Coordinates of C-alpha atoms in Angstrom, one line a residue:
M95 CA -21.9 37.3 11.8
K96 CA -25.5 37.4 13.2
H97 CA -26.1 40.8 11.7
E98 CA -25.0 39.5 8.2
V99 CA -27.4 36.6 8.4
T100 CA -30.3 38.8 9.6
S101 CA -29.5 41.3 6.9
M102 CA -29.5 38.6 4.2
Y103 CA -32.8 37.2 5.6
T104 CA -34.3 40.7 5.4
K105 CA -33.1 41.3 1.8
K106 CA -34.5 37.9 0.7
A107 CA -37.8 38.6 2.4
L108 CA -38.1 42.0 0.5
S109 CA -37.0 40.3 -2.7
E110 CA -39.7 37.5 -2.4
S111 CA -42.3 40.1 -1.6
L112 CA -41.4 42.1 -4.7
K113 CA -41.6 39.0 -6.9
R114 CA -45.0 38.2 -5.5
F115 CA -46.3 41.7 -6.3
M116 CA -44.8 41.4 -9.8
Q117 CA -47.1 38.5 -10.6
T118 CA -50.1 40.7 -10.3
K119 CA -48.9 44.3 -10.8
P120 CA -46.7 46.3 -13.2
F121 CA -43.3 46.9 -11.7
S122 CA -43.7 50.6 -11.9
K123 CA -46.8 50.4 -9.8
I124 CA -45.2 48.5 -6.9
S125 CA -44.5 50.7 -3.9
V126 CA -42.1 50.4 -1.0
S127 CA -45.1 50.8 1.3
E128 CA -46.7 47.6 -0.1
I129 CA -43.5 45.6 0.1
I130 CA -42.7 46.6 3.7
E131 CA -46.3 46.0 4.8
D132 CA -46.2 42.5 3.1
C133 CA -43.0 41.7 5.0
G134 CA -44.0 43.3 8.3
L135 CA -40.9 45.6 8.2
N136 CA -40.7 49.4 8.5
R137 CA -39.6 51.9 5.9
K138 CA -36.3 52.6 7.6
T139 CA -35.4 48.9 7.3
F140 CA -36.1 48.9 3.6
Y141 CA -34.0 52.0 3.0
Y142 CA -31.2 50.7 5.1
H143 CA -30.8 47.9 2.6
F144 CA -32.0 49.4 -0.7
A145 CA -32.4 52.9 -2.3
D146 CA -35.6 52.0 -4.1
T147 CA -37.5 49.2 -5.7
R148 CA -35.2 49.3 -8.7
D149 CA -32.3 48.7 -6.4
L150 CA -34.1 45.8 -4.8
L151 CA -34.9 44.3 -8.3
K152 CA -31.2 44.7 -9.3
W153 CA -30.1 42.9 -6.1
T154 CA -32.6 40.1 -6.8
F155 CA -31.3 39.6 -10.3
E156 CA -27.7 39.7 -9.0
Q157 CA -28.4 37.1 -6.3
E158 CA -30.4 34.7 -8.3
A159 CA -28.7 34.9 -11.7
I160 CA -25.6 37.2 -12.1
E161 CA -23.6 35.9 -9.2
V162 CA -24.2 32.3 -10.2
V163 CA -23.1 33.0 -13.7
K164 CA -19.9 34.6 -12.4
S165 CA -19.1 31.4 -10.6
F166 CA -18.8 29.4 -13.8
D167 CA -15.5 29.1 -15.6
L168 CA -16.9 31.1 -18.5
L169 CA -14.3 29.9 -21.0
I170 CA -15.0 26.3 -20.4
D171 CA -18.6 26.3 -19.1
Y172 CA -20.1 29.1 -21.2
E173 CA -22.7 26.8 -22.6
D174 CA -23.8 25.9 -19.1
A175 CA -23.8 29.5 -18.1
I176 CA -26.0 30.6 -21.0
L177 CA -28.3 27.6 -20.4
F178 CA -28.4 28.7 -16.7
V179 CA -29.5 32.2 -17.7
M180 CA -32.1 31.0 -20.2
D181 CA -33.5 28.5 -17.6
Y182 CA -33.7 31.4 -15.1
L183 CA -35.5 33.5 -17.8
E184 CA -38.0 30.8 -18.3
K185 CA -38.6 30.2 -14.6
N186 CA -38.9 33.9 -13.9
Q187 CA -40.6 35.0 -17.2
H188 CA -43.5 36.7 -15.3
M189 CA -41.0 38.8 -13.3
L190 CA -38.9 39.7 -16.4
N191 CA -41.9 40.5 -18.5
C192 CA -43.3 42.7 -15.7
V193 CA -40.1 44.7 -15.8
Y194 CA -39.9 44.7 -19.6
D195 CA -43.6 45.9 -19.8
S196 CA -43.0 48.6 -17.2
V197 CA -39.7 50.0 -18.4
G198 CA -39.2 48.8 -22.0
R199 CA -36.5 46.9 -23.8
D200 CA -33.9 49.7 -23.7
E201 CA -34.4 50.4 -20.0
L202 CA -34.1 46.7 -19.2
K203 CA -30.9 46.4 -21.2
I204 CA -29.5 49.5 -19.3
F205 CA -30.7 48.1 -16.1
L206 CA -28.7 44.8 -16.7
Y207 CA -25.9 46.2 -18.6
N208 CA -23.2 46.6 -16.0
D209 CA -23.7 43.0 -14.9
F210 CA -23.7 41.8 -18.4
F211 CA -20.6 43.9 -19.2
E212 CA -18.8 42.4 -16.2
I213 CA -19.6 38.9 -17.3
G214 CA -18.5 39.8 -20.9
N215 CA -15.3 41.1 -19.5
M216 CA -14.6 37.9 -17.7
I217 CA -15.3 35.9 -20.9
V218 CA -12.9 38.0 -22.9
S219 CA -10.3 37.9 -20.2
S220 CA -10.5 34.1 -20.2
A221 CA -10.3 33.9 -23.9
E222 CA -7.2 36.3 -23.9
K223 CA -5.4 33.9 -21.5
A224 CA -6.4 30.8 -23.6
V225 CA -5.2 32.4 -26.8
G226 CA -2.1 34.0 -25.2
V227 CA -2.9 37.5 -26.4
Q228 CA -3.4 40.5 -24.3
L229 CA -5.6 43.2 -25.9
S230 CA -5.2 46.9 -25.3
E231 CA -7.7 48.3 -23.1
D232 CA -9.5 50.1 -25.9
H233 CA -9.7 47.0 -28.0
K234 CA -10.8 44.9 -25.1
R235 CA -13.5 47.3 -24.3
L236 CA -14.7 47.3 -27.9
V237 CA -14.8 43.4 -28.0
V238 CA -16.5 43.3 -24.5
T239 CA -19.1 45.9 -25.6
F240 CA -19.8 44.0 -28.8
Y241 CA -20.4 40.7 -27.1
T242 CA -22.4 42.3 -24.3
E243 CA -24.6 44.2 -26.6
G244 CA -25.1 41.1 -28.7
I245 CA -25.8 38.5 -26.0
A246 CA -28.0 40.9 -24.0
G247 CA -30.0 41.7 -27.1
I248 CA -30.3 38.0 -28.1
I249 CA -31.4 37.0 -24.7
I250 CA -34.0 39.7 -24.4
E251 CA -35.3 38.9 -27.9
W252 CA -35.5 35.2 -27.1
M253 CA -37.3 35.9 -23.8
K254 CA -39.9 38.1 -25.6
G255 CA -40.4 35.3 -28.2
E256 CA -38.9 37.4 -31.1
I257 CA -36.2 34.7 -31.7
K258 CA -38.2 31.5 -32.7
L259 CA -35.4 29.1 -32.1
D260 CA -35.9 26.7 -29.1
K261 CA -33.6 27.0 -26.1
A262 CA -31.2 24.3 -27.2
D263 CA -30.7 25.8 -30.6
T264 CA -30.3 29.3 -29.2
V265 CA -27.6 28.1 -26.7
K266 CA -25.9 26.2 -29.5
Y267 CA -25.7 29.3 -31.7
I268 CA -24.5 31.6 -29.0
S269 CA -21.9 29.1 -27.9
S270 CA -20.7 28.8 -31.5
I271 CA -20.2 32.6 -31.6
F272 CA -18.1 32.4 -28.5
R273 CA -16.1 29.3 -29.4
N274 CA -15.4 30.3 -33.0
G275 CA -15.6 34.1 -33.1
L276 CA -14.0 35.3 -29.9
P277 CA -10.6 33.5 -30.3
A278 CA -10.4 34.7 -34.0
I279 CA -11.2 38.3 -33.0
I280 CA -8.5 38.3 -30.2
K281 CA -5.9 36.8 -32.4
N282 CA -6.5 39.2 -35.3
V283 CA -6.7 42.5 -33.5

């Protein structure tokens, strides 16, 4: 138990260091050496926990946002989940812009895709249960991919200011897509 606590403490320290550097440097320019020096750790400790800075960044996103979203009842609380993600984006805009500016839109989507896909899969599974219809694996993958691509794209566009709606309206429209579109798609496949 003590090792797990120490390990989590170390990961959080590395994560906080990365976030501090991202306030002043492009993500692609931040080195493992800078992070470990900032934390007072050695290189071996960093690589025990993470493969590289991208792995550390992914862990940071997962801990701060993705795992929280997964804890919502996504069929009932999807508006709260979307609002949480958008609040997280606002609060961490400097960090996300740093990544976006370093790797670009497509890379950012790829970077987050598996987590977004897993959340999309949870939403579709919940909707299947609510509607009482089980999609074939191929149909389900198509629906999950459609929603994952759409929501990820909308959120990135909103974050970058390309979607001019305020947060409340954006959440309302995304929620409407889930509430009205998803059950209809599942019923009619």
